[in-house]
């Protein structure tokens, strides 16, 4: 991870937020996910003291290892009220309500998600380079 600063307090960032934005997958005509390649997460740069730890993930196989699941203060507030960052309307009552997105769509949703939080430390965080404004239905 490059040398970022925590977007919440300005200390060196050692973690990225694991709040789920959506899935890198395709959908069939019934809204069922197919060819899931991964997930898009909040990725807010944060330090250990601003993060909320949600557990460890262990990996088996040739590349054994362990990673932690940590949420930033923005995603933690949403988690406390059981509200996802983004919901696909046609899957809102399913076990995986988050939408299937492209990389560009995930970047725009991430930018809108971060825009709700602002302080002097967010000035160093670059969300989108380039022009134009985008409106979202929240």
mmCIF file of C-alpha atoms in Angstrom, residues 27-133:
data_model
loop_
_atom_site.group_PDB
_atom_site.id
_atom_site.type_symbol
_atom_site.label_atom_id
_atom_site.label_comp_id
_atom_site.label_asym_id
_atom_site.label_seq_id
_atom_site.Cartn_x
_atom_site.Cartn_y
_atom_site.Cartn_z
ATOM 1 C CA UNK A 27 -26.322 -10.874 -14.210
ATOM 2 C CA UNK A 28 -28.789 -12.958 -16.151
ATOM 3 C CA UNK A 29 -32.260 -11.727 -17.146
ATOM 4 C CA UNK A 30 -33.625 -12.773 -13.717
ATOM 5 C CA UNK A 31 -31.075 -10.746 -11.744
ATOM 6 C CA UNK A 32 -29.039 -13.803 -10.710
ATOM 7 C CA UNK A 33 -25.289 -13.198 -10.498
ATOM 8 C CA UNK A 34 -23.080 -15.102 -12.889
ATOM 9 C CA UNK A 35 -19.333 -15.117 -13.438
ATOM 10 C CA UNK A 36 -18.550 -13.341 -10.178
ATOM 11 C CA UNK A 37 -14.975 -12.053 -10.408
ATOM 12 C CA UNK A 38 -14.791 -10.214 -7.104
ATOM 13 C CA UNK A 39 -16.223 -7.354 -5.133
ATOM 14 C CA UNK A 40 -15.866 -3.601 -4.990
ATOM 15 C CA UNK A 41 -15.263 -2.106 -1.557
ATOM 16 C CA UNK A 42 -15.206 1.389 -0.055
ATOM 17 C CA UNK A 43 -11.375 1.456 0.091
ATOM 18 C CA UNK A 44 -11.233 4.584 2.279
ATOM 19 C CA UNK A 45 -7.630 4.900 3.537
ATOM 20 C CA UNK A 46 -7.610 4.718 7.340
ATOM 21 C CA UNK A 47 -5.420 4.072 10.337
ATOM 22 C CA UNK A 48 -5.964 1.252 12.848
ATOM 23 C CA UNK A 49 -7.459 3.592 15.486
ATOM 24 C CA UNK A 50 -10.162 4.941 13.107
ATOM 25 C CA UNK A 51 -11.065 1.464 11.811
ATOM 26 C CA UNK A 52 -13.607 -0.877 13.373
ATOM 27 C CA UNK A 53 -12.410 -4.484 13.271
ATOM 28 C CA UNK A 54 -15.035 -7.008 12.127
ATOM 29 C CA UNK A 55 -13.012 -10.211 12.179
ATOM 30 C CA UNK A 56 -10.280 -12.193 10.486
ATOM 31 C CA UNK A 57 -10.470 -14.008 7.154
ATOM 32 C CA UNK A 58 -8.286 -17.085 6.718
ATOM 33 C CA UNK A 59 -7.200 -18.425 3.330
ATOM 34 C CA UNK A 60 -6.180 -22.019 2.578
ATOM 35 C CA UNK A 61 -4.450 -23.542 -0.410
ATOM 36 C CA UNK A 62 -1.088 -22.635 -1.951
ATOM 37 C CA UNK A 63 -1.369 -18.996 -0.891
ATOM 38 C CA UNK A 64 -2.324 -19.468 2.746
ATOM 39 C CA UNK A 65 -2.806 -16.382 4.785
ATOM 40 C CA UNK A 66 -4.990 -14.166 6.888
ATOM 41 C CA UNK A 67 -6.547 -10.757 6.377
ATOM 42 C CA UNK A 68 -8.796 -8.624 8.521
ATOM 43 C CA UNK A 69 -12.187 -7.132 7.725
ATOM 44 C CA UNK A 70 -12.244 -3.503 8.866
ATOM 45 C CA UNK A 71 -14.813 -0.752 8.327
ATOM 46 C CA UNK A 72 -14.226 2.983 8.189
ATOM 47 C CA UNK A 73 -16.397 5.305 10.344
ATOM 48 C CA UNK A 74 -18.713 6.012 7.371
ATOM 49 C CA UNK A 75 -19.352 2.315 6.654
ATOM 50 C CA UNK A 76 -19.579 1.509 10.380
ATOM 51 C CA UNK A 77 -22.484 3.953 10.769
ATOM 52 C CA UNK A 78 -24.264 2.247 7.865
ATOM 53 C CA UNK A 79 -23.497 -1.179 9.362
ATOM 54 C CA UNK A 80 -24.988 -0.120 12.712
ATOM 55 C CA UNK A 81 -28.321 0.735 11.070
ATOM 56 C CA UNK A 82 -28.110 -2.311 8.766
ATOM 57 C CA UNK A 83 -28.049 -0.224 5.606
ATOM 58 C CA UNK A 84 -25.878 -1.210 2.622
ATOM 59 C CA UNK A 85 -23.915 1.431 0.705
ATOM 60 C CA UNK A 86 -25.879 0.680 -2.458
ATOM 61 C CA UNK A 87 -28.819 -1.638 -3.239
ATOM 62 C CA UNK A 88 -29.911 -3.075 -6.574
ATOM 63 C CA UNK A 89 -33.686 -2.505 -6.618
ATOM 64 C CA UNK A 90 -34.415 -5.824 -8.336
ATOM 65 C CA UNK A 91 -32.427 -7.706 -5.630
ATOM 66 C CA UNK A 92 -33.282 -5.616 -2.547
ATOM 67 C CA UNK A 93 -34.906 -8.575 -0.761
ATOM 68 C CA UNK A 94 -32.203 -11.113 -1.656
ATOM 69 C CA UNK A 95 -29.251 -12.325 0.395
ATOM 70 C CA UNK A 96 -26.904 -10.227 -1.791
ATOM 71 C CA UNK A 97 -28.730 -6.935 -2.406
ATOM 72 C CA UNK A 98 -25.683 -5.029 -3.671
ATOM 73 C CA UNK A 99 -25.566 -4.301 -7.417
ATOM 74 C CA UNK A 100 -23.316 -5.763 -10.102
ATOM 75 C CA UNK A 101 -21.094 -2.937 -11.308
ATOM 76 C CA UNK A 102 -18.354 -2.049 -13.718
ATOM 77 C CA UNK A 103 -15.086 -0.625 -12.415
ATOM 78 C CA UNK A 104 -16.133 2.883 -13.514
ATOM 79 C CA UNK A 105 -19.566 2.638 -11.830
ATOM 80 C CA UNK A 106 -17.918 1.452 -8.604
ATOM 81 C CA UNK A 107 -15.526 4.433 -8.686
ATOM 82 C CA UNK A 108 -18.445 6.878 -9.069
ATOM 83 C CA UNK A 109 -20.413 5.270 -6.237
ATOM 84 C CA UNK A 110 -17.289 5.284 -4.041
ATOM 85 C CA UNK A 111 -16.819 9.006 -4.760
ATOM 86 C CA UNK A 112 -20.441 9.774 -3.845
ATOM 87 C CA UNK A 113 -20.138 7.615 -0.711
ATOM 88 C CA UNK A 114 -17.017 9.494 0.445
ATOM 89 C CA UNK A 115 -18.518 12.884 -0.419
ATOM 90 C CA UNK A 116 -20.822 12.619 2.592
ATOM 91 C CA UNK A 117 -17.786 12.939 4.870
ATOM 92 C CA UNK A 118 -15.530 15.967 4.787
ATOM 93 C CA UNK A 119 -12.775 17.273 7.015
ATOM 94 C CA UNK A 120 -9.303 18.789 6.617
ATOM 95 C CA UNK A 121 -7.737 15.337 6.028
ATOM 96 C CA UNK A 122 -9.937 14.449 3.058
ATOM 97 C CA UNK A 123 -8.177 17.122 0.994
ATOM 98 C CA UNK A 124 -5.327 14.668 0.403
ATOM 99 C CA UNK A 125 -7.668 11.913 -0.816
ATOM 100 C CA UNK A 126 -8.227 11.857 -4.587
ATOM 101 C CA UNK A 127 -11.459 10.231 -5.597
ATOM 102 C CA UNK A 128 -12.008 11.150 -9.251
ATOM 103 C CA UNK A 129 -9.699 12.822 -11.680
ATOM 104 C CA UNK A 130 -11.305 14.542 -14.612
ATOM 105 C CA UNK A 131 -14.416 16.486 -15.184
ATOM 106 C CA UNK A 132 -18.118 16.440 -15.053
ATOM 107 C CA UNK A 133 -20.670 16.022 -12.371
#
